[in-house]
mmCIF file of C-alpha atoms in Angstrom:
data_model
loop_
_atom_site.group_PDB
_atom_site.id
_atom_site.type_symbol
_atom_site.label_atom_id
_atom_site.label_comp_id
_atom_site.label_asym_id
_atom_site.label_seq_id
_atom_site.Cartn_x
_atom_site.Cartn_y
_atom_site.Cartn_z
ATOM 1 C CA MET A 33 5.250 -2.496 2.628
ATOM 2 C CA SER A 34 5.400 -1.531 -1.043
ATOM 3 C CA VAL A 35 6.721 1.810 -2.244
ATOM 4 C CA PHE A 36 3.129 2.830 -3.003
ATOM 5 C CA GLU A 37 2.017 2.150 0.574
ATOM 6 C CA SER A 38 4.958 4.153 1.933
ATOM 7 C CA ARG A 39 3.966 7.152 -0.163
ATOM 8 C CA VAL A 40 0.315 6.776 0.834
ATOM 9 C CA GLU A 41 1.371 6.983 4.475
ATOM 10 C CA GLU A 42 3.428 10.109 3.740
ATOM 11 C CA LEU A 43 0.377 11.785 2.186
ATOM 12 C CA ASN A 44 -2.070 10.577 4.840
ATOM 13 C CA PRO A 45 -3.643 13.725 6.378
ATOM 14 C CA SER A 46 -4.594 11.829 9.526
ATOM 15 C CA CYS A 47 -2.214 12.979 12.280
ATOM 16 C CA ASP A 48 -4.642 12.503 15.146
ATOM 17 C CA PRO A 49 -4.512 8.919 16.493
ATOM 18 C CA GLY A 50 -8.116 9.315 17.505
ATOM 19 C CA LEU A 51 -9.153 9.298 13.851
ATOM 20 C CA ASN A 52 -8.117 5.675 13.575
ATOM 21 C CA GLN A 53 -10.163 4.521 16.538
ATOM 22 C CA GLU A 54 -13.544 2.904 16.175
ATOM 23 C CA ARG A 55 -16.517 5.128 16.796
ATOM 24 C CA PRO A 56 -18.381 4.206 20.012
ATOM 25 C CA ARG A 57 -21.164 1.755 19.430
ATOM 26 C CA THR A 58 -24.560 3.191 20.268
ATOM 27 C CA ARG A 59 -28.097 2.012 19.974
ATOM 28 C CA ARG A 60 -28.757 4.580 17.257
ATOM 29 C CA ALA A 61 -26.478 4.712 14.227
ATOM 30 C CA SER A 62 -25.153 8.122 13.214
ATOM 31 C CA PRO A 63 -25.825 9.384 9.659
ATOM 32 C CA LEU A 64 -22.097 8.996 8.881
ATOM 33 C CA GLY A 65 -22.131 5.421 10.131
ATOM 34 C CA VAL A 66 -25.162 4.550 8.025
ATOM 35 C CA PHE A 67 -23.550 6.135 4.957
ATOM 36 C CA LEU A 68 -20.286 4.261 5.408
ATOM 37 C CA LEU A 69 -22.086 1.006 6.157
ATOM 38 C CA LEU A 70 -23.909 1.237 2.849
ATOM 39 C CA LEU A 71 -20.828 2.322 0.958
ATOM 40 C CA GLY A 72 -18.144 0.092 2.401
ATOM 41 C CA THR A 73 -17.111 -3.508 2.676
ATOM 42 C CA VAL A 74 -14.275 -5.097 4.616
ATOM 43 C CA GLY A 75 -11.118 -5.133 2.467
ATOM 44 C CA LEU A 76 -8.934 -8.206 2.949
ATOM 45 C CA GLY A 77 -6.613 -7.792 -0.037
ATOM 46 C CA SER A 78 -3.769 -6.242 1.968
ATOM 47 C CA VAL A 79 -3.511 -9.396 4.115
ATOM 48 C CA PHE A 80 -2.391 -11.358 1.063
ATOM 49 C CA GLN A 81 -0.314 -8.612 -0.563
ATOM 50 C CA SER A 82 3.132 -9.992 0.317
ATOM 51 C CA TYR A 83 2.182 -13.499 -0.810
ATOM 52 C CA LEU A 84 0.630 -12.477 -4.115
ATOM 53 C CA LEU A 85 3.370 -10.030 -5.035
ATOM 54 C CA SER A 86 5.858 -12.880 -4.731
ATOM 55 C CA LYS A 87 3.967 -14.553 -7.598
ATOM 56 C CA THR A 88 4.204 -11.536 -9.934
ATOM 57 C CA ALA A 89 7.940 -11.220 -10.481
ATOM 58 C CA THR A 90 7.602 -11.349 -14.273
ATOM 59 C CA VAL A 91 7.175 -7.906 -15.804
ATOM 60 C CA VAL A 92 4.841 -8.043 -18.813
ATOM 61 C CA PRO A 93 4.812 -4.981 -21.111
ATOM 62 C CA ARG A 94 1.243 -3.733 -21.379
ATOM 63 C CA ARG A 95 1.040 -3.292 -25.097
ATOM 64 C CA LEU A 96 1.914 -6.935 -25.765
ATOM 65 C CA VAL A 97 -0.898 -8.328 -23.622
ATOM 66 C CA ALA A 98 -3.941 -9.535 -25.560
ATOM 67 C CA THR A 99 -7.101 -7.628 -24.690
ATOM 68 C CA TYR A 100 -10.626 -8.876 -24.113
ATOM 69 C CA ASN A 101 -12.365 -10.444 -27.108
ATOM 70 C CA GLU A 102 -9.265 -9.976 -29.249
ATOM 71 C CA ASP A 103 -7.378 -12.381 -31.466
ATOM 72 C CA PRO A 104 -4.196 -13.130 -29.449
ATOM 73 C CA GLU A 105 -2.217 -13.216 -32.698
ATOM 74 C CA LEU A 106 -3.251 -9.659 -33.611
ATOM 75 C CA ILE A 107 -0.611 -7.131 -32.554
ATOM 76 C CA TRP A 108 -1.856 -3.714 -33.596
ATOM 77 C CA GLU A 109 1.599 -2.236 -34.020
ATOM 78 C CA THR A 110 2.129 -4.611 -36.967
ATOM 79 C CA ILE A 111 -0.852 -3.233 -38.920
ATOM 80 C CA PRO A 112 0.392 -0.893 -41.681
ATOM 81 C CA SER A 113 0.125 2.810 -40.936
ATOM 82 C CA SER A 114 -2.302 4.782 -43.087
ATOM 83 C CA ASN A 115 -2.215 8.474 -43.871
ATOM 84 C CA SER A 116 -5.113 10.774 -44.602
ATOM 85 C CA ASP A 117 -4.890 10.110 -48.354
ATOM 86 C CA LYS A 118 -5.446 6.367 -48.269
ATOM 87 C CA LEU A 119 -6.648 3.940 -45.629
ATOM 88 C CA ILE A 120 -4.970 0.533 -45.666
ATOM 89 C CA TRP A 121 -7.410 -2.074 -44.379
ATOM 90 C CA VAL A 122 -6.303 -5.594 -43.469
ATOM 91 C CA ALA A 123 -8.428 -8.629 -42.630
ATOM 92 C CA CYS A 124 -8.844 -9.169 -38.893
ATOM 93 C CA TYR A 125 -10.982 -11.031 -36.388
ATOM 94 C CA ASP A 126 -13.515 -13.216 -38.238
ATOM 95 C CA SER A 127 -14.888 -11.123 -41.089
ATOM 96 C CA LYS A 128 -13.819 -7.580 -40.284
ATOM 97 C CA GLN A 129 -11.117 -5.174 -41.399
ATOM 98 C CA CYS A 130 -8.618 -3.225 -39.307
ATOM 99 C CA ALA A 131 -6.529 -0.104 -39.943
ATOM 100 C CA ARG A 132 -4.331 2.414 -38.129
ATOM 101 C CA LEU A 133 -4.684 6.054 -39.179
ATOM 102 C CA MET A 134 -1.773 8.349 -38.352
ATOM 103 C CA VAL A 135 -2.912 11.805 -37.241
ATOM 104 C CA PRO A 136 -1.032 14.733 -35.683
ATOM 105 C CA LEU A 137 -0.440 14.349 -31.977
ATOM 106 C CA ASP A 138 -0.949 18.109 -31.854
ATOM 107 C CA TYR A 139 -3.058 19.496 -34.699
ATOM 108 C CA ALA A 140 -1.314 22.846 -34.244
ATOM 109 C CA ASP A 141 1.882 21.051 -35.319
ATOM 110 C CA PRO A 142 0.793 18.870 -38.265
ATOM 111 C CA ASP A 143 4.376 17.912 -39.144
ATOM 112 C CA GLY A 144 5.229 16.865 -35.595
ATOM 113 C CA PRO A 145 4.797 13.535 -33.758
ATOM 114 C CA LYS A 146 1.867 11.308 -34.715
ATOM 115 C CA ALA A 147 -0.832 9.352 -32.943
ATOM 116 C CA GLY A 148 -1.965 6.045 -34.447
ATOM 117 C CA ILE A 149 -5.753 5.665 -34.241
ATOM 118 C CA ALA A 150 -6.814 2.012 -34.196
ATOM 119 C CA MET A 151 -9.992 1.197 -36.143
ATOM 120 C CA VAL A 152 -12.083 -1.835 -36.975
ATOM 121 C CA LYS A 153 -14.739 -1.949 -39.694
ATOM 122 C CA VAL A 154 -17.747 -4.055 -40.548
ATOM 123 C CA PRO A 155 -17.759 -3.279 -44.287
ATOM 124 C CA SER A 156 -20.792 -2.096 -46.161
ATOM 125 C CA LYS A 157 -22.479 -4.700 -48.316
ATOM 126 C CA VAL A 158 -22.239 -2.326 -51.289
ATOM 127 C CA SER A 159 -19.076 -1.138 -52.996
ATOM 128 C CA ALA A 160 -17.558 2.168 -51.906
ATOM 129 C CA ASP A 161 -17.716 3.182 -55.580
ATOM 130 C CA SER A 162 -21.456 2.593 -55.756
ATOM 131 C CA ALA A 163 -23.942 5.452 -55.677
ATOM 132 C CA GLU A 164 -25.747 3.508 -52.949
ATOM 133 C CA TYR A 165 -22.765 3.619 -50.588
ATOM 134 C CA ARG A 166 -23.506 6.002 -47.706
ATOM 135 C CA GLY A 167 -20.159 6.151 -45.980
ATOM 136 C CA PRO A 168 -18.858 5.311 -42.517
ATOM 137 C CA ILE A 169 -20.710 5.597 -39.233
ATOM 138 C CA LEU A 170 -18.323 6.029 -36.302
ATOM 139 C CA PHE A 171 -19.002 4.460 -32.900
ATOM 140 C CA ASN A 172 -17.752 5.493 -29.483
ATOM 141 C CA PRO A 173 -18.974 3.645 -26.366
ATOM 142 C CA GLY A 174 -18.110 6.501 -24.013
ATOM 143 C CA GLY A 175 -16.706 5.878 -20.589
ATOM 144 C CA PRO A 176 -14.636 7.976 -21.091
ATOM 145 C CA GLY A 177 -11.939 5.713 -22.411
ATOM 146 C CA GLY A 178 -14.123 2.918 -23.742
ATOM 147 C CA SER A 179 -12.980 0.915 -26.734
ATOM 148 C CA GLY A 180 -14.845 1.464 -29.979
ATOM 149 C CA VAL A 181 -12.824 -1.380 -31.490
ATOM 150 C CA SER A 182 -14.178 -3.847 -28.932
ATOM 151 C CA THR A 183 -17.702 -2.457 -29.337
ATOM 152 C CA VAL A 184 -17.842 -2.852 -33.119
ATOM 153 C CA ASN A 185 -15.975 -6.146 -33.009
ATOM 154 C CA ALA A 186 -18.662 -7.529 -30.695
ATOM 155 C CA ARG A 187 -21.798 -5.817 -32.058
ATOM 156 C CA GLY A 188 -20.986 -4.287 -35.438
ATOM 157 C CA GLU A 189 -23.200 -6.684 -37.381
ATOM 158 C CA LEU A 190 -26.129 -5.861 -35.087
ATOM 159 C CA PHE A 191 -25.573 -2.133 -35.614
ATOM 160 C CA GLN A 192 -25.515 -2.679 -39.365
ATOM 161 C CA ARG A 193 -28.777 -4.600 -39.167
ATOM 162 C CA VAL A 194 -30.370 -1.565 -37.492
ATOM 163 C CA LEU A 195 -28.791 1.181 -39.612
ATOM 164 C CA GLY A 196 -28.524 -0.466 -43.015
ATOM 165 C CA ASP A 197 -25.920 -2.451 -44.911
ATOM 166 C CA ASP A 198 -25.054 0.478 -47.166
ATOM 167 C CA TYR A 199 -22.947 1.961 -44.326
ATOM 168 C CA ASP A 200 -19.566 0.949 -42.953
ATOM 169 C CA MET A 201 -19.661 0.379 -39.187
ATOM 170 C CA VAL A 202 -16.377 1.842 -37.894
ATOM 171 C CA GLY A 203 -15.203 1.551 -34.309
ATOM 172 C CA PHE A 204 -12.110 3.366 -33.075
ATOM 173 C CA ASP A 205 -10.211 3.569 -29.819
ATOM 174 C CA PRO A 206 -9.947 7.212 -28.705
ATOM 175 C CA ARG A 207 -6.385 8.372 -28.208
ATOM 176 C CA TYR A 208 -5.079 7.355 -24.806
ATOM 177 C CA ALA A 209 -8.011 5.081 -24.040
ATOM 178 C CA SER A 210 -5.625 3.180 -21.802
ATOM 179 C CA THR A 211 -7.570 3.127 -18.542
ATOM 180 C CA SER A 212 -10.471 1.164 -19.908
ATOM 181 C CA CYS A 213 -11.393 -1.716 -17.635
ATOM 182 C CA LEU A 214 -11.536 -5.247 -18.930
ATOM 183 C CA PRO A 215 -14.088 -7.742 -17.591
ATOM 184 C CA GLU A 216 -11.497 -9.428 -15.382
ATOM 185 C CA CYS A 217 -10.673 -6.121 -13.649
ATOM 186 C CA GLN A 218 -12.547 -4.664 -10.708
ATOM 187 C CA CYS A 219 -13.736 -1.542 -12.508
ATOM 188 C CA GLY A 220 -15.573 -0.186 -9.493
ATOM 189 C CA THR A 221 -12.447 -0.494 -7.365
ATOM 190 C CA ASN A 222 -9.476 -0.253 -9.687
ATOM 191 C CA SER A 223 -9.992 1.520 -12.984
ATOM 192 C CA VAL A 224 -6.287 1.455 -13.785
ATOM 193 C CA CYS A 225 -6.101 -2.115 -15.022
ATOM 194 C CA ARG A 226 -4.604 -3.163 -18.310
ATOM 195 C CA GLY A 227 -4.798 -0.622 -21.100
ATOM 196 C CA VAL A 228 -6.594 -1.080 -24.391
ATOM 197 C CA GLY A 229 -3.252 -1.181 -26.190
ATOM 198 C CA ARG A 230 -4.449 -0.327 -29.716
ATOM 199 C CA THR A 231 -4.343 3.438 -30.276
ATOM 200 C CA THR A 232 -0.891 4.868 -29.622
ATOM 201 C CA PRO A 233 0.742 6.486 -27.772
ATOM 202 C CA GLN A 234 -0.947 5.733 -24.477
ATOM 203 C CA VAL A 235 -1.241 7.434 -21.138
ATOM 204 C CA VAL A 236 -0.167 4.620 -18.821
ATOM 205 C CA VAL A 237 0.381 5.252 -15.121
ATOM 206 C CA PHE A 238 1.528 1.710 -14.268
ATOM 207 C CA PRO A 239 3.795 0.368 -17.040
ATOM 208 C CA ASP A 240 3.732 -3.324 -16.068
ATOM 209 C CA ASP A 241 1.656 -5.955 -14.304
ATOM 210 C CA ALA A 242 3.788 -5.981 -11.143
ATOM 211 C CA GLU A 243 3.099 -2.309 -10.373
ATOM 212 C CA SER A 244 -0.552 -2.610 -11.357
ATOM 213 C CA THR A 245 -0.990 -5.596 -9.025
ATOM 214 C CA ALA A 246 0.723 -3.813 -6.141
ATOM 215 C CA TRP A 247 -1.539 -0.807 -6.563
ATOM 216 C CA ASP A 248 -4.655 -2.926 -6.918
ATOM 217 C CA LEU A 249 -3.939 -4.821 -3.702
ATOM 218 C CA GLY A 250 -3.509 -1.546 -1.845
ATOM 219 C CA VAL A 251 -6.820 -0.243 -3.186
ATOM 220 C CA ARG A 252 -8.597 -3.391 -2.072
ATOM 221 C CA GLY A 253 -7.063 -3.046 1.384
ATOM 222 C CA ASP A 254 -8.367 0.516 1.664
ATOM 223 C CA GLN A 255 -12.026 -0.297 1.091
ATOM 224 C CA LEU A 256 -14.209 1.360 3.705
ATOM 225 C CA PRO A 257 -14.917 -0.957 6.671
ATOM 226 C CA SER A 258 -18.354 -1.259 8.133
ATOM 227 C CA ASN A 259 -17.241 -0.055 11.589
ATOM 228 C CA ALA A 260 -17.198 3.464 10.122
ATOM 229 C CA SER A 261 -13.862 4.607 11.545
ATOM 230 C CA LEU A 262 -12.450 7.767 9.973
ATOM 231 C CA GLY A 263 -8.929 6.441 9.407
ATOM 232 C CA PRO A 264 -9.707 4.696 6.099
ATOM 233 C CA ILE A 265 -11.221 7.903 4.718
ATOM 234 C CA ALA A 266 -7.888 9.661 5.252
ATOM 235 C CA ARG A 267 -6.031 6.793 3.564
ATOM 236 C CA ILE A 268 -8.370 6.836 0.572
ATOM 237 C CA HIS A 269 -7.834 10.596 0.262
ATOM 238 C CA ALA A 270 -4.064 10.069 0.407
ATOM 239 C CA ARG A 271 -4.203 7.275 -2.176
ATOM 240 C CA SER A 272 -6.206 9.473 -4.561
ATOM 241 C CA ALA A 273 -3.655 12.264 -4.151
ATOM 242 C CA LEU A 274 -0.834 9.821 -4.870
ATOM 243 C CA TYR A 275 -2.537 8.512 -8.009
ATOM 244 C CA GLY A 276 -2.889 12.063 -9.297
ATOM 245 C CA ALA A 277 0.781 12.765 -8.570
ATOM 246 C CA LEU A 278 1.907 9.556 -10.296
ATOM 247 C CA ALA A 279 -0.225 10.336 -13.340
ATOM 248 C CA GLN A 280 1.240 13.821 -13.579
ATOM 249 C CA GLU A 281 4.875 12.763 -13.297
ATOM 250 C CA ARG A 282 4.625 9.670 -15.520
ATOM 251 C CA THR A 283 2.467 10.965 -18.381
ATOM 252 C CA ILE A 284 3.691 14.538 -18.689
ATOM 253 C CA SER A 285 4.800 14.109 -22.324
ATOM 254 C CA ALA A 286 1.465 12.710 -23.511
ATOM 255 C CA SER A 287 -1.307 13.945 -21.234
ATOM 256 C CA PRO A 288 -1.416 17.501 -22.701
ATOM 257 C CA TYR A 289 -2.806 15.906 -25.878
ATOM 258 C CA VAL A 290 -5.769 14.213 -24.221
ATOM 259 C CA SER A 291 -9.007 16.102 -24.753
ATOM 260 C CA THR A 292 -12.483 15.872 -26.213
ATOM 261 C CA ALA A 293 -11.513 18.462 -28.816
ATOM 262 C CA LEU A 294 -8.595 16.362 -30.070
ATOM 263 C CA VAL A 295 -10.688 13.191 -30.236
ATOM 264 C CA SER A 296 -13.253 15.155 -32.261
ATOM 265 C CA ARG A 297 -10.518 16.217 -34.681
ATOM 266 C CA ASP A 298 -9.435 12.581 -34.921
ATOM 267 C CA MET A 299 -12.986 11.597 -35.858
ATOM 268 C CA LEU A 300 -13.046 14.174 -38.637
ATOM 269 C CA SER A 301 -9.701 12.832 -39.852
ATOM 270 C CA ILE A 302 -11.190 9.324 -40.013
ATOM 271 C CA VAL A 303 -14.196 10.567 -41.978
ATOM 272 C CA ARG A 304 -12.062 12.545 -44.427
ATOM 273 C CA ALA A 305 -9.769 9.565 -44.961
ATOM 274 C CA HIS A 306 -12.913 7.767 -46.159
ATOM 275 C CA GLY A 307 -13.524 10.577 -48.665
ATOM 276 C CA PHE A 308 -16.363 12.259 -46.759
ATOM 277 C CA GLU A 309 -16.646 15.650 -45.092
ATOM 278 C CA LYS A 310 -19.619 15.213 -42.766
ATOM 279 C CA LEU A 311 -19.470 13.091 -39.642
ATOM 280 C CA GLN A 312 -21.990 10.300 -39.071
ATOM 281 C CA TYR A 313 -21.691 9.200 -35.465
ATOM 282 C CA TRP A 314 -23.388 7.018 -32.865
ATOM 283 C CA GLY A 315 -22.126 7.644 -29.350
ATOM 284 C CA PHE A 316 -23.003 5.915 -26.109
ATOM 285 C CA SER A 317 -22.451 6.797 -22.482
#
């Protein structure tokens, strides 16, 4: 049993053994049984947990793992840092440009620690010095925690075709967008897969693949079974409580600076670094 499973058991509110027994089978299904039948599937992941964990002894730091649709040679920490006076763009991906804008971690303390906002740009077809240049349009795919870098990297040219080639298409990763699911993750089951790894610092609950795999296997094992017993509900409640406790104790230095208001300030900082005052924005959800 992993350390996570031990703590789940400690937090499990189910003290009555009767809660873990199957409900009597009747000719007429109860409303709770129908609800759980629709919602649940039999989870088999815990059966293989010991075997699979033996294959994950190597600890891989999150921020060095290549993300979906990304050039594996591109390590964002190596991109030069830009300040609000001048953006330093470097060639990246196929025909795009990338930059990292340093902004205050806490805007009430502008001289304090910084956050590095990762950006990708599909450049305007006209020069930024031209009277026809209309500035940047920022993109955010929502989520929350979705990657604007991935969005513009994949679809920036299509956006420009719709909006006009006199705009820059700029995607950015919101600060701490580190719980965004990648296609290989089970986003409906485990939304704590690998982090985006571009904007820094991150809020990361599980710092390496070994812990993430252990947690994921436990989640899969706790999926609601179709026999509609109440025991799994108590375990899912306990697991949710544990995840909240882990997040609080492991991200206490960074999580106070995660908010919609701060991301909005970051967007204004991006716009002003382009030499504009008004925000042009296309958000999704």
